[in-house]
Every structure is written in structure tokens, then in C-alpha cells.
Amino acid sequence: MKERLVVVGNGMAGIRAVEDLLASAPGRYDITVFGAEPHPNYNRIMLSPVLAGEKTFDQIILNGHDWYEANGITLYTGDGVTAIDPAARIVTSASGRTVAYDKLLLAVGSTPVVLPVPGAGLPGVIGFRDLADVDAMMDATRTGRNAVVIGAGLLGLEAANGLAAHGMTVTVLHLMGTIMERQLDEAAGALLQGELEGRGISIITRAQTAAIEGDGRVQRVRLNDGRVIDADLVVMAVGIRPATALAKAAGLEVNRGIVVNDRMVTSDPNILAVGECVEHRGQTYGLVAPLWDMAKVVAGELAGIGGAGYHGTVTATRLKVTGIEVFSAGTFNEPGADDIVFRDAARGVYKRILIKDNRIAGVVLYGDTADGPWYFQMLKDGESVETIRDTLIFGPNAGAVDADPAAAVAALPDSAEICGCNGVCKGTIVAAIRDKGCTSVDDVRTHTKASASCGNCTGLVEKLLASTLGASYAGESASRPMCKCTHHTHDDVRRLIVAGNLKSIPAVMQALEWTTAEGCASCRPALNYYLMCAWPGDYRDDAQSRYINERVHANIQKDGTYSVVPRMWGGLTNPAELRAIADVAERYAIPTVKVTGGQRIDLLGARKEDLPAIWADLNAAGMVSGHAYAKGLRTVKTCVGSEWCRFGTQASMDMGVRLERMTWGTWTPHKFKMAVSGCPRNCAEATIKDFGVVAVDSGWELHVGGNGGMKVRACDLLCKVETMEEVEEYCGAFIQMYREDARYLERTAPWIERIGLEPIRARILNEADRKALHRRFLHSQSFEQTDPWAERASGRVDAHEFAPLATFDAPATPTTLAAE
Amino acid sequence: MNAISPISWVRIGHLDDIPPRAARVVRTPAGDVAVFRTGTDEVFALKDRCPHGTGPLSNGIVHGRRVTCPLHGMVFDLTTGEAVGPETCSAATIPARVVDGMVELGGLDALGMAHG
């Protein structure tokens, strides 16, 4: 009979130990895993990107249910272990399950420290440890305005950044004078604080929390100095504490953590422990790299192989906040150490290396962290830097004339660590590329786990692929399939649609060997767009492959109602239109009427079944759909220009109306916004639009590829033209090139970043190319400029969308049957 | 309204009233029901709210025997109502069938959705 292994804890450490065990001694144990959370094994360190909206939960799953099944592991989720009987060797779970074990692995992790202040138990006060906390924060962003984060460590700042990204007003309270003081020195801390404050996050250092207050739910935080901060949500991120209660109750030796020896065995020889719950040689750990080292030792011990044992881990830290580069390793207040400091204020770069006895004792990098792994490797190896001390601060390429990044990676020794999270070194990755045929980062991830955790080393892995495969490396963006339904990339699918004369979604799926019967919610809308773009007037739009907003021509709101935005050409309106809008708002009890950033009026909270009637009323006053819901032309914003403004140099309103008349109704890969400013003061904010026009004395400047939003990108200047007719032609040509070239859901800003401005400029400035593009644009427009509201208000198009199929009135049987 | 009586079916309309890969709403005193028709003319019904709140599943994109919630993109299996993927949550299912081209829902009375 097989030995029975029970793993308490379904987190990263426990499951990593199981993975390592399966690799070295497959089939030796009957394995049962208990997890308190109701999810399979996920990547906890990626919760910050999930909170910031940069990743979905699906993307951070490490092992799905199928993995447990495939390996014969019994998994109980949502069922934590509540008691261990070491004498009988039995564990009991919260739901009353009892399971016997020969070996027990405790991987119960840690719990957030809760400050002992009044009100800490109020609803709305949470930690930041698991998916439930992320969900609670997401909920708070929808209902509340103000968040307070207590603790400016790694987790606290990542939480603050995520909440701010969702539009909350965030205040961070920190007891010490420097944020992230365990990882950063004062200078780097101040740089980071400045950057975060620039993003709208308030940071109060030396802040002592006196009490959390509220009536039945958190409402404010009071500081010792009397200051009061409003809070709909309080996130406590002041530290973690190993979860020891279960071990303690079972009589195991416990100090700060569950005490283990170098073999990761607790005071009971049949019980091992791993991860954040352990105390090893007086040390506890809260980062991921030590977990991997420990897991390896646990696997060796359980497999009976032995090995070197665990001797502690030197750790490095990175902050996972997009756009902020912070790296820290080792110590930075070592007595008797020398400092080498480099600052570049203009680039916001700060680097500091601490050297003791000719060896690196600590590194702090801010603003440019590319050399972090190189320093960290030397720090861990205790390598002497005596001979390179003069140029050490400039990194491994110092002195090289041509700082080719691929060459720098190629020059690294095989033992250089590439993925700090998973402890994967260069040699392992290169071997996987050579011997296992890896051709993409995904392949490397599958075979080596490099870049599978925080993803910071993805760039390094790409460079290794490039330097190992040479010209045969296709690059990443080019090789990623469109979705899980196909092996083809977006670009290939578009090419093959035209080459194969494919004219319907089923035809594409058949010819390109889709692996699912009818695709998914991701590829269907993309295919619908590609086909429409390729075959104007020929392809029949598939409503069921459109997102609901484009299907019912209004924007769905969080409560399932819709918003309605009529078109106002160039942002202009008149008394008759305003009167009609006011009448509609009253007649259909519209709860909110709002002016949008694109100079339109938004009627929010309309009931879906009222939409056709609302549209009929707006149509009657001469208004058509504003396409505020479309991956298409949204608005053309204008300033008053020379028509009214004493500074205006050109008629910007007229220009804006002409552009909007030409472009309305077009479908594009993503939404498309325009603006026209009548002078260089640029009151219409034209330089953060997809296509922006700024009048100057001698004509019009054309700007492209800008957007506001989470990551603001100012436009690139495309060129200058003289007449309104030219503005129209260049605009049409630019939109058509974007329509034909960009990938679905790619805005112009990332599109231009991806392909570069030059190819665009080359085609638009070439007269023949430009005229051909513009002609194709106008041709497709000849099929698109039909008001979708009028079609639906007539009751002849998509009537099923707006009326229920049947209605049951209590307490009767059906009163209406649509079939009759 | 007792457990041993057979499920009672009520006719709500013709199969052709629902376009393929689409859904229609049935209003009941206990809330809306989303009735889905797949690309292969199977019919399923779920309560018209995602388990998280207010996402009207009838407005989602139907692909295979699945629907993607319009608000936050969660995917539900129409046959079981369960979320596809790691989430352990589900939307309530309501029995549905097609008899002679007519769509019927079952057990609405037991759910308090119609008088029975």
C-alpha cells in the first residue's frame, strides 16, 4: 500500500513541494490536499496585478483542477484543517472530514497582522492576502470613494496603487519616516513616494493610527495627532505573522513560526512544514524565492533522497507597480560598508551599491533596475568586485561601446539566475530552448517555470530566446495565438481571411481549423470585425458575435440598465435638440443626465425595453446614435475656434463637424476619438486623441496615436497640411490604415508603439497610398452610415432584443406569448 | 407545491422566437429568467443574474453551451449554471425543453416564479 501524504494548505509553497515531489518520486504517495480557500492553486504574488486590473484571476492560476486529477491528488477546497492528532496521525477538517496520514506537510502560510487599535474589527477593514481580499477591494471601488491603506511596505503600496487605479482616493499611513524602509534607503524611498504622490496617492509618514471609527462599518481613521481621514475601506498591510495556531494546538514546537530543522521537519518526525508558516534558524520569510528553496528540500526529504538541506535564502525584492522600477537586495545600513551612488535626476534614476570587504552587501536600484539580477548574483555568490569597482555602478556593460542588450544576456554565465521567483538559471533555460524545442516564452515557462510567477524576467527570457535561436526566433507578440480556440495569431487570421476569400465566421473557423465548435466571447467579436473590414458591403454582420453594447446600440451599466448618447456633431447642439433630450429624460424617468468628456449628453439608467421608444423620440428631433458604445468613431471634440474665439486661427467647429460627418458609423479595432483645436492653445485637447487636429496660422497640424486613460500617451505629430480637404483625406487614410492593420481591441496608441510611427508616416505621406486608403475608407463608409437607432426604433431590426419572450404576472399563467 | 408531484411545465414561446446563439428574457414575479438557444438549437434557462450581482446573463455572448457575462466576462456553463474555470460559483438553472417546436420551462411554480 502506498504511503499517505496529507498537505495542509493549497498555496504556492505546499503545491510547489508536491510538484517537486511528483518530479522526483512519482507515485510514491497517495496525496490529499486541503485548502481553506475555494480555489485551486494560484499565484498569490500576482494578486496586485489582478487588483490593478492588469491580469485576470484565470491568468494567475498555477494548477487548475485538471492538474490535481491528472496526478491523482484528492483536493478539498474551501475546507481548512482544524485539528491534527499526531499520535493517531489523523487530521480533521472544518467540514468534519478525517483523513489519516503517514506524512503530514504543513503549508498554512501566514495571516496579516491586525493593529490592536479600537475599531480594527469593523466591517470594511481587511488585509491583503488572498483573492477574497481582492474581491472585497474591488467591491469597495464600486461603492466607496475613499480608501486608507495602513502600512507602506511592498503589499501596502501595491494595494494603494491598485485602488487608485480604480479611481479611489487613497491615503497611505506609515509609521516610519521612510516608505518600504525594510527594502529602501531614504533617497530611494523619497523618489518612490514622490512618484506615488504624483499618481494622486497621499502618503502620510510617521502616522500613528489611534482608532478606526464608524457606525456599524468603517467610516474614518483617526490618527494620534488628531487628524481624521475619511475611509470607506481600510486595508491593513502592516506585516504578516506565520499561521501557527494549528501546529501549536497539536503540540508542535512553535516560536514566531513553526520550528523546522534544515530538513524542514518539525518537532514531530512525521510532520514537515514549508513556506511562510515556518521558522528556520530563527528566521521567517515572506517572499517567494525562499519558498521554492524550501519546497525542494521538502520534496527531497519526502522522496527519501535527502540532499543538501535548507540553509536560508538571500532575497531580492521588486515592487509590482506598473511603470515604477524598484529593486532591492541585501542590506543598506551595514556598518563599515562603502557606498557607490549614482543619480540621474532627469531620468529619475538612483542606484546605490553597498560594498563591504570588496563584496556587494546590498543594492538599491530606482528607475532603472535592468542590472538588478547581475548585482544580485554577485551578492549571493559573494564574488569579489575589487577589479571592476570603478565601473560597477554602470552595470555589466560598462565600457562597452555598443550596449546591445542581447549581447549582455549572451555574456552571462550559465549559472546566472534569470528567474528569481523560481530560481531558474540561464543554463536551464538555454538547455530547454536547445533540447526541448522551446520557441516562445510560453514554451520556456512550461518547461522551466521561468517567468511563471511575477513575470519580471519575461524580457530576459525573450532575449535568451533571441540569442539562442538567432533569426529563427519569431518574437512574442507575433507568435501568440488569438485565443484558446486557435493556433493562429491575429495577423495570420486577417491575412488568411483575405487570401482564402473567407467570408463568414463558420468559413473562417472551418478553413483555419478552429479547435472549438463556435469560438468564444473573445475570438467571435474579433472575427466579425476582421470580416467586416475585409469585405465591406459583402459580409453580413453577425449580431450574436458582438458584445451587448454594440448589439443593442447603448452602453450597459452596472445594474443592467443602459445609457443613451445622441450624436452632437462636433459637440454642437441647439434649443430643439436640448428640448427633445429634456423631454426624453422626463418621459422615461432617466435618473442621471451627464455631460461627457467628449462633449455629448449622456442619459444614464434607461431601461432596455424603453430603448426603441427613446430612440424614436430622439430621431423625431433629428438626432441619431452617438455610437458611444462602439468600437468605432466616438466623438469629435472641438473648441470654438475662429468662429468665436479671439485667439482662434481656423474654423475648428466647422472642421470638426466635417470630420464627424465623414467618419461617423465606421467600425474600428477599438474606440476611436478625435478632436479639433482652433489654435495651438489646444483647448479641445486634441493631442491626446486617436486623431487630433490643431490649427496653426498656415494650416492644420495632424497628430495621431494619443489617448488619456490609465496610461496617458500624447500624440505623435504626423504632418502638417493646408486645407480642410487635406485634413479629411489624411484622416480617412489614417483610420483606414488603422482599421486594416491593428489587432482587434488594440487602440491606436499601443498600435503605434508596436509598429512604430515611420511605417504609418511612409504610407500616409505617399500620395498614391494615401488616396487609395482614403478611397477604401469612403467605400466602406457607404455601407455604414445608416442610423442603427432608426432601424431599431422602426421595430423591424432585432426586436427580440428589447421585448421579453413571456411575462408571468403573479399568480397567473403566461399572459403574453410572443409566438402568437 | 410539494416535492413528490411531477415537475410542471409551462409553455413560453416558439423556438424561433429566440435567434440561434441568443437569449430571451421571461419575466416572473420572482425575477427574470434568461432562456438561451444554442447554435445547435438546444435550449437552456438560467436566472437572469450572474451570481455576483446584477449581470443580466441574457445579454451575454453565447458560445457552445456557454455564456459570457456582459459585466465582468465570467463564463457560465448553460447545462449546470456553474462558472467555467477556477471560480466556485454558479447561476441558478431552470429546467427547459423543446416540445413540438415550443419552448417550455419547468418547475417555475416550485421556484415561486409562477403560480402552480
GROMACS .gro file of C-alpha atoms in nm, chain A residues 117-498:
model
  382
  117VAL     CA    1  -0.648   4.968   1.776
  118PRO     CA    2  -1.015   5.028   1.854
  119GLY     CA    3  -1.234   4.953   1.553
  120ALA     CA    4  -0.992   4.712   1.386
  121GLY     CA    5  -1.273   4.457   1.371
  122LEU     CA    6  -1.523   4.682   1.192
  123PRO     CA    7  -1.666   4.563   0.861
  124GLY     CA    8  -1.468   4.726   0.581
  125VAL     CA    9  -1.132   4.665   0.747
  126ILE     CA   10  -0.943   4.398   0.555
  127GLY     CA   11  -0.597   4.260   0.490
  128PHE     CA   12  -0.436   4.190   0.153
  129ARG     CA   13  -0.357   3.821   0.146
  130ASP     CA   14  -0.598   3.632  -0.074
  131LEU     CA   15  -0.846   3.653  -0.355
  132ALA     CA   16  -1.131   3.725  -0.114
  133ASP     CA   17  -0.945   4.041  -0.005
  134VAL     CA   18  -0.902   4.144  -0.369
  135ASP     CA   19  -1.273   4.088  -0.429
  136ALA     CA   20  -1.354   4.296  -0.121
  137MET     CA   21  -1.134   4.576  -0.252
  138MET     CA   22  -1.291   4.556  -0.599
  139ASP     CA   23  -1.635   4.580  -0.439
  140ALA     CA   24  -1.523   4.881  -0.239
  141THR     CA   25  -1.403   5.056  -0.555
  142ARG     CA   26  -1.754   5.027  -0.694
  143THR     CA   27  -1.937   5.165  -0.392
  144GLY     CA   28  -1.689   5.373  -0.193
  145ARG     CA   29  -1.473   5.673  -0.265
  146ASN     CA   30  -1.203   5.682   0.000
  147ALA     CA   31  -0.955   5.414   0.098
  148VAL     CA   32  -0.691   5.416   0.368
  149VAL     CA   33  -0.402   5.173   0.350
  150ILE     CA   34  -0.213   5.124   0.674
  151GLY     CA   35   0.146   5.025   0.609
  152ALA     CA   36   0.369   5.143   0.323
  153GLY     CA   37   0.553   4.818   0.266
  154LEU     CA   38   0.553   4.621  -0.056
  155LEU     CA   39   0.197   4.494  -0.022
  156GLY     CA   40   0.053   4.816   0.114
  157LEU     CA   41   0.186   5.021  -0.177
  158GLU     CA   42   0.071   4.767  -0.434
  159ALA     CA   43  -0.275   4.773  -0.276
  160ALA     CA   44  -0.275   5.154  -0.276
  161ASN     CA   45  -0.174   5.165  -0.641
  162GLY     CA   46  -0.444   4.914  -0.738
  163LEU     CA   47  -0.717   5.102  -0.551
  164ALA     CA   48  -0.606   5.434  -0.700
  165ALA     CA   49  -0.611   5.280  -1.048
  166HIS     CA   50  -0.979   5.209  -0.988
  167GLY     CA   51  -1.041   5.573  -0.912
  168MET     CA   52  -1.044   5.569  -0.533
  169THR     CA   53  -0.894   5.848  -0.328
  170VAL     CA   54  -0.619   5.665  -0.141
  171THR     CA   55  -0.426   5.768   0.168
  172VAL     CA   56  -0.136   5.555   0.287
  173LEU     CA   57  -0.039   5.573   0.655
  174HIS     CA   58   0.309   5.464   0.754
  175LEU     CA   59   0.457   5.451   1.100
  176MET     CA   60   0.816   5.510   0.990
  177GLY     CA   61   0.970   5.812   0.821
  178THR     CA   62   1.060   5.625   0.500
  179ILE     CA   63   0.825   5.408   0.298
  180MET     CA   64   0.933   5.049   0.231
  181GLU     CA   65   1.206   5.117   0.487
  182ARG     CA   66   1.295   4.749   0.507
  183GLN     CA   67   1.394   4.746   0.140
  184LEU     CA   68   1.474   5.107   0.053
  185ASP     CA   69   1.707   5.370   0.186
  186GLU     CA   70   1.585   5.724   0.240
  187ALA     CA   71   1.675   5.852  -0.104
  188ALA     CA   72   1.501   5.574  -0.296
  189GLY     CA   73   1.209   5.589  -0.054
  190ALA     CA   74   1.167   5.960  -0.123
  191LEU     CA   75   1.179   5.906  -0.501
  192LEU     CA   76   0.917   5.635  -0.477
  193GLN     CA   77   0.699   5.847  -0.250
  194GLY     CA   78   0.720   6.136  -0.497
  195GLU     CA   79   0.620   5.912  -0.786
  196LEU     CA   80   0.323   5.765  -0.599
  197GLU     CA   81   0.209   6.109  -0.483
  198GLY     CA   82   0.233   6.221  -0.844
  199ARG     CA   83  -0.018   5.948  -0.921
  200GLY     CA   84  -0.258   6.102  -0.670
  201ILE     CA   85  -0.187   5.877  -0.372
  202SER     CA   86  -0.149   6.068  -0.042
  203ILE     CA   87   0.122   5.930   0.183
  204ILE     CA   88   0.149   6.029   0.548
  205THR     CA   89   0.468   5.907   0.715
  206ARG     CA   90   0.522   5.894   1.092
  207ALA     CA   91   0.149   5.837   1.118
  208GLN     CA   92   0.024   5.658   1.425
  209THR     CA   93  -0.322   5.517   1.392
  210ALA     CA   94  -0.525   5.586   1.707
  211ALA     CA   95  -0.858   5.436   1.610
  212ILE     CA   96  -1.071   5.317   1.324
  213GLU     CA   97  -1.421   5.459   1.361
  214GLY     CA   98  -1.761   5.410   1.208
  215ASP     CA   99  -2.122   5.333   1.274
  216GLY     CA  100  -2.157   4.961   1.201
  217ARG     CA  101  -1.898   4.994   0.923
  218VAL     CA  102  -1.571   5.175   0.881
  219GLN     CA  103  -1.612   5.546   0.806
  220ARG     CA  104  -1.287   5.714   0.910
  221VAL     CA  105  -0.943   5.665   1.058
  222ARG     CA  106  -0.822   5.883   1.346
  223LEU     CA  107  -0.451   5.949   1.399
  224ASN     CA  108  -0.278   6.016   1.728
  225ASP     CA  109  -0.214   6.377   1.630
  226GLY     CA  110  -0.588   6.431   1.593
  227ARG     CA  111  -0.606   6.416   1.214
  228VAL     CA  112  -0.913   6.236   1.075
  229ILE     CA  113  -0.923   6.069   0.731
  230ASP     CA  114  -1.247   5.956   0.567
  231ALA     CA  115  -1.242   5.590   0.471
  232ASP     CA  116  -1.495   5.356   0.312
  233LEU     CA  117  -1.229   5.085   0.317
  234VAL     CA  118  -0.923   5.023   0.533
  235VAL     CA  119  -0.653   4.784   0.416
  236MET     CA  120  -0.415   4.670   0.686
  237ALA     CA  121  -0.079   4.582   0.541
  238VAL     CA  122   0.147   4.622   0.840
  239GLY     CA  123   0.303   4.280   0.817
  240ILE     CA  124   0.236   3.910   0.825
  241ARG     CA  125   0.258   3.657   1.101
  242PRO     CA  126   0.319   3.285   1.044
  243ALA     CA  127   0.000   3.086   1.097
  244THR     CA  128   0.092   2.870   1.393
  245ALA     CA  129  -0.233   2.803   1.580
  246LEU     CA  130  -0.293   2.461   1.427
  247ALA     CA  131   0.064   2.344   1.495
  248LYS     CA  132   0.060   2.484   1.845
  249ALA     CA  133  -0.265   2.305   1.929
  250ALA     CA  134  -0.109   1.982   1.803
  251GLY     CA  135   0.179   2.026   2.045
  252LEU     CA  136   0.449   2.104   1.787
  253GLU     CA  137   0.735   2.334   1.881
  254VAL     CA  138   0.642   2.688   1.785
  255ASN     CA  139   0.821   3.020   1.831
  256ARG     CA  140   0.741   3.300   1.589
  257GLY     CA  141   0.678   3.029   1.331
  258ILE     CA  142   0.657   2.652   1.326
  259VAL     CA  143   1.011   2.547   1.411
  260VAL     CA  144   1.179   2.328   1.148
  261ASN     CA  145   1.529   2.188   1.111
  262ASP     CA  146   1.742   2.201   0.795
  263ARG     CA  147   1.536   1.908   0.658
  264MET     CA  148   1.217   2.114   0.705
  265VAL     CA  149   1.098   1.861   0.965
  266THR     CA  150   0.911   1.989   1.272
  267SER     CA  151   0.947   1.859   1.626
  268ASP     CA  152   0.733   1.562   1.515
  269PRO     CA  153   0.934   1.344   1.273
  270ASN     CA  154   0.624   1.267   1.063
  271ILE     CA  155   0.530   1.630   1.019
  272LEU     CA  156   0.709   1.870   0.784
  273ALA     CA  157   0.639   2.234   0.727
  274VAL     CA  158   0.715   2.471   0.441
  275GLY     CA  159   0.668   2.831   0.345
  276GLU     CA  160   0.568   3.139   0.535
  277CYS     CA  161   0.447   2.941   0.837
  278VAL     CA  162   0.794   2.811   0.928
  279GLU     CA  163   1.075   2.942   1.140
  280HIS     CA  164   1.414   2.818   1.026
  281ARG     CA  165   1.725   2.907   1.224
  282GLY     CA  166   1.530   3.186   1.389
  283GLN     CA  167   1.430   3.333   1.056
  284THR     CA  168   1.084   3.367   0.897
  285TYR     CA  169   1.024   3.452   0.532
  286GLY     CA  170   0.755   3.641   0.344
  287LEU     CA  171   0.884   3.637  -0.013
  288VAL     CA  172   0.854   3.375  -0.279
  289ALA     CA  173   1.212   3.271  -0.355
  290PRO     CA  174   1.273   3.106  -0.015
  291LEU     CA  175   0.956   2.901  -0.061
  292TRP     CA  176   1.098   2.739  -0.373
  293ASP     CA  177   1.422   2.652  -0.195
  294MET     CA  178   1.230   2.505   0.098
  295ALA     CA  179   0.992   2.313  -0.130
  296LYS     CA  180   1.288   2.144  -0.298
  297VAL     CA  181   1.421   2.028   0.039
  298VAL     CA  182   1.076   1.905   0.147
  299ALA     CA  183   1.040   1.705  -0.175
  300GLY     CA  184   1.383   1.550  -0.128
  301GLU     CA  185   1.301   1.456   0.229
  302LEU     CA  186   0.962   1.302   0.139
  303ALA     CA  187   1.115   1.118  -0.157
  304GLY     CA  188   1.382   0.980   0.073
  305ILE     CA  189   1.654   1.125  -0.145
  306GLY     CA  190   1.799   1.365   0.104
  307GLY     CA  191   2.012   1.641  -0.038
  308ALA     CA  192   2.182   1.949   0.086
  309GLY     CA  193   1.913   2.064   0.324
  310TYR     CA  194   1.790   2.417   0.367
  311HIS     CA  195   2.036   2.685   0.472
  312GLY     CA  196   1.833   3.001   0.434
  313THR     CA  197   1.780   3.224   0.134
  314VAL     CA  198   1.912   3.565   0.040
  315THR     CA  199   1.621   3.757  -0.103
  316ALA     CA  200   1.570   4.035  -0.351
  317THR     CA  201   1.260   4.248  -0.386
  318ARG     CA  202   1.080   4.415  -0.671
  319LEU     CA  203   0.774   4.635  -0.644
  320LYS     CA  204   0.494   4.521  -0.875
  321VAL     CA  205   0.358   4.860  -0.971
  322THR     CA  206   0.341   4.920  -1.344
  323GLY     CA  207   0.570   5.197  -1.454
  324ILE     CA  208   0.773   5.209  -1.134
  325GLU     CA  209   1.101   5.025  -1.122
  326VAL     CA  210   1.232   4.941  -0.779
  327PHE     CA  211   1.482   4.670  -0.696
  328SER     CA  212   1.639   4.596  -0.362
  329ALA     CA  213   1.856   4.317  -0.225
  330GLY     CA  214   2.073   4.262   0.077
  331THR     CA  215   2.130   4.529   0.337
  332PHE     CA  216   2.190   4.902   0.310
  333ASN     CA  217   2.284   5.006   0.661
  334GLU     CA  218   2.583   4.784   0.714
  335PRO     CA  219   2.839   4.946   0.945
  336GLY     CA  220   3.180   4.983   0.784
  337ALA     CA  221   3.047   4.947   0.432
  338ASP     CA  222   3.133   5.178   0.143
  339ASP     CA  223   2.874   5.339  -0.076
  340ILE     CA  224   2.876   5.383  -0.450
  341VAL     CA  225   2.592   5.608  -0.557
  342PHE     CA  226   2.474   5.711  -0.900
  343ARG     CA  227   2.200   5.963  -0.964
  344ASP     CA  228   2.043   6.087  -1.285
  345ALA     CA  229   1.780   6.334  -1.178
  346ALA     CA  230   1.648   6.399  -1.526
  347ARG     CA  231   1.573   6.031  -1.582
  348GLY     CA  232   1.467   5.976  -1.220
  349VAL     CA  233   1.735   5.714  -1.169
  350TYR     CA  234   1.902   5.635  -0.839
  351LYS     CA  235   2.143   5.347  -0.780
  352ARG     CA  236   2.330   5.259  -0.468
  353ILE     CA  237   2.562   4.969  -0.405
  354LEU     CA  238   2.700   4.886  -0.062
  355ILE     CA  239   3.039   4.722  -0.061
  356LYS     CA  240   3.199   4.554   0.233
  357ASP     CA  241   3.530   4.369   0.212
  358ASN     CA  242   3.521   4.410  -0.167
  359ARG     CA  243   3.191   4.225  -0.187
  360ILE     CA  244   2.841   4.356  -0.257
  361ALA     CA  245   2.642   4.369   0.066
  362GLY     CA  246   2.336   4.546  -0.067
  363VAL     CA  247   2.182   4.702  -0.376
  364VAL     CA  248   1.907   4.959  -0.414
  365LEU     CA  249   1.801   5.050  -0.767
  366TYR     CA  250   1.531   5.300  -0.855
  367GLY     CA  251   1.415   5.399  -1.201
  368ASP     CA  252   1.641   5.157  -1.388
  369THR     CA  253   1.653   4.806  -1.249
  370ALA     CA  254   1.780   4.619  -1.552
  371ASP     CA  255   2.108   4.533  -1.382
  372GLY     CA  256   1.942   4.411  -1.062
  373PRO     CA  257   1.985   4.039  -1.135
  374TRP     CA  258   2.353   4.091  -1.220
  375TYR     CA  259   2.426   4.261  -0.888
  376PHE     CA  260   2.211   4.011  -0.701
  377GLN     CA  261   2.401   3.718  -0.848
  378MET     CA  262   2.733   3.864  -0.732
  379LEU     CA  263   2.583   3.939  -0.393
  380LYS     CA  264   2.465   3.580  -0.349
  381ASP     CA  265   2.790   3.435  -0.479
  382GLY     CA  266   2.996   3.661  -0.255
  383GLU     CA  267   3.202   3.744  -0.561
  384SER     CA  268   3.482   3.996  -0.526
  385VAL     CA  269   3.420   4.318  -0.715
  386GLU     CA  270   3.762   4.464  -0.646
  387THR     CA  271   3.874   4.467  -1.009
  388ILE     CA  272   3.553   4.613  -1.153
  389ARG     CA  273   3.477   4.856  -0.874
  390ASP     CA  274   3.542   5.164  -1.090
  391THR     CA  275   3.266   5.079  -1.334
  392LEU     CA  276   3.048   4.858  -1.113
  393ILE     CA  277   2.772   5.117  -1.077
  394PHE     CA  278   2.733   5.134  -1.457
  395GLY     CA  279   2.640   4.769  -1.478
  396PRO     CA  280   2.780   4.472  -1.671
  397ASN     CA  281   2.802   4.666  -1.997
  398ALA     CA  282   3.019   4.940  -1.858
  399GLY     CA  283   3.284   5.036  -2.106
  400ALA     CA  284   3.117   4.856  -2.393
  401VAL     CA  285   3.066   5.094  -2.681
  402ASP     CA  286   2.756   4.921  -2.806
  403ALA     CA  287   2.523   4.832  -2.520
  404ASP     CA  288   2.339   4.560  -2.711
  405PRO     CA  289   2.101   4.404  -2.457
  406ALA     CA  290   2.105   4.067  -2.631
  407ALA     CA  291   2.483   4.061  -2.618
  408ALA     CA  292   2.472   4.139  -2.246
  409VAL     CA  293   2.244   3.841  -2.187
  410ALA     CA  294   2.459   3.623  -2.408
  411ALA     CA  295   2.761   3.718  -2.200
  412LEU     CA  296   2.604   3.598  -1.873
  413PRO     CA  297   2.742   3.273  -1.730
  414ASP     CA  298   2.516   2.966  -1.735
  415SER     CA  299   2.481   2.985  -1.360
  416ALA     CA  300   2.333   3.335  -1.370
  417GLU     CA  301   1.988   3.344  -1.223
  418ILE     CA  302   1.728   3.468  -1.469
  419CYS     CA  303   1.404   3.400  -1.282
  420GLY     CA  304   1.444   3.496  -0.919
  421CYS     CA  305   1.094   3.381  -0.825
  422ASN     CA  306   1.150   3.022  -0.937
  423GLY     CA  307   1.526   3.002  -0.909
  424VAL     CA  308   1.583   2.924  -1.276
  425CYS     CA  309   1.928   2.997  -1.412
  426LYS     CA  310   2.037   3.076  -1.766
  427GLY     CA  311   2.179   2.730  -1.837
  428THR     CA  312   1.845   2.561  -1.765
  429ILE     CA  313   1.660   2.794  -1.999
  430VAL     CA  314   1.913   2.766  -2.279
  431ALA     CA  315   1.903   2.385  -2.247
  432ALA     CA  316   1.522   2.392  -2.271
  433ILE     CA  317   1.540   2.605  -2.584
  434ARG     CA  318   1.802   2.380  -2.746
  435ASP     CA  319   1.684   2.036  -2.634
  436LYS     CA  320   1.311   2.070  -2.580
  437GLY     CA  321   1.247   2.287  -2.883
  438CYS     CA  322   1.106   2.586  -2.696
  439THR     CA  323   1.035   2.872  -2.934
  440SER     CA  324   0.837   3.112  -2.717
  441VAL     CA  325   0.826   3.248  -2.365
  442ASP     CA  326   0.519   3.030  -2.309
  443ASP     CA  327   0.717   2.720  -2.403
  444VAL     CA  328   1.002   2.815  -2.173
  445ARG     CA  329   0.752   2.881  -1.895
  446THR     CA  330   0.600   2.537  -1.939
  447HIS     CA  331   0.933   2.356  -1.935
  448THR     CA  332   1.128   2.552  -1.675
  449LYS     CA  333   0.877   2.770  -1.485
  450ALA     CA  334   1.095   3.070  -1.565
  451SER     CA  335   0.880   3.385  -1.575
  452ALA     CA  336   0.582   3.186  -1.448
  453SER     CA  337   0.546   3.385  -1.128
  454CYS     CA  338   0.589   3.762  -1.122
  455GLY     CA  339   0.683   3.785  -1.489
  456ASN     CA  340   0.952   4.048  -1.440
  457CYS     CA  341   1.209   3.834  -1.616
  458THR     CA  342   0.997   3.787  -1.929
  459GLY     CA  343   1.216   4.036  -2.114
  460LEU     CA  344   1.530   3.845  -2.017
  461VAL     CA  345   1.378   3.518  -2.131
  462GLU     CA  346   1.288   3.678  -2.464
  463LYS     CA  347   1.646   3.792  -2.506
  464LEU     CA  348   1.770   3.441  -2.428
  465LEU     CA  349   1.535   3.304  -2.693
  466ALA     CA  350   1.668   3.561  -2.937
  467SER     CA  351   2.032   3.493  -2.860
  468THR     CA  352   1.989   3.114  -2.864
  469LEU     CA  353   1.760   3.078  -3.166
  470GLY     CA  354   1.902   3.368  -3.363
  471ALA     CA  355   1.696   3.478  -3.660
  472SER     CA  356   1.453   3.188  -3.627
  473TYR     CA  357   1.302   3.343  -3.312
  474ALA     CA  358   0.975   3.493  -3.424
  475GLY     CA  359   0.929   3.720  -3.125
  476GLU     CA  360   0.646   3.708  -2.879
  477SER     CA  361   0.370   3.938  -2.992
  478ALA     CA  362   0.394   3.782  -3.334
  479SER     CA  363   0.360   3.425  -3.214
  480ARG     CA  364   0.076   3.450  -2.964
  481PRO     CA  365  -0.245   3.285  -3.082
  482MET     CA  366  -0.558   3.496  -3.100
  483CYS     CA  367  -0.727   3.295  -2.823
  484LYS     CA  368  -0.751   2.940  -2.697
  485CYS     CA  369  -0.972   2.842  -2.991
  486THR     CA  370  -0.694   2.867  -3.250
  487HIS     CA  371  -0.321   2.841  -3.305
  488HIS     CA  372  -0.323   3.136  -3.544
  489THR     CA  373  -0.224   3.487  -3.450
  490HIS     CA  374  -0.445   3.790  -3.510
  491ASP     CA  375  -0.226   3.894  -3.800
  492ASP     CA  376  -0.233   3.549  -3.961
  493VAL     CA  377  -0.609   3.524  -3.932
  494ARG     CA  378  -0.654   3.862  -4.103
  495ARG     CA  379  -0.415   3.764  -4.380
  496LEU     CA  380  -0.580   3.425  -4.434
  497ILE     CA  381  -0.930   3.574  -4.442
  498VAL     CA  382  -0.831   3.778  -4.746
   0.00000   0.00000   0.00000
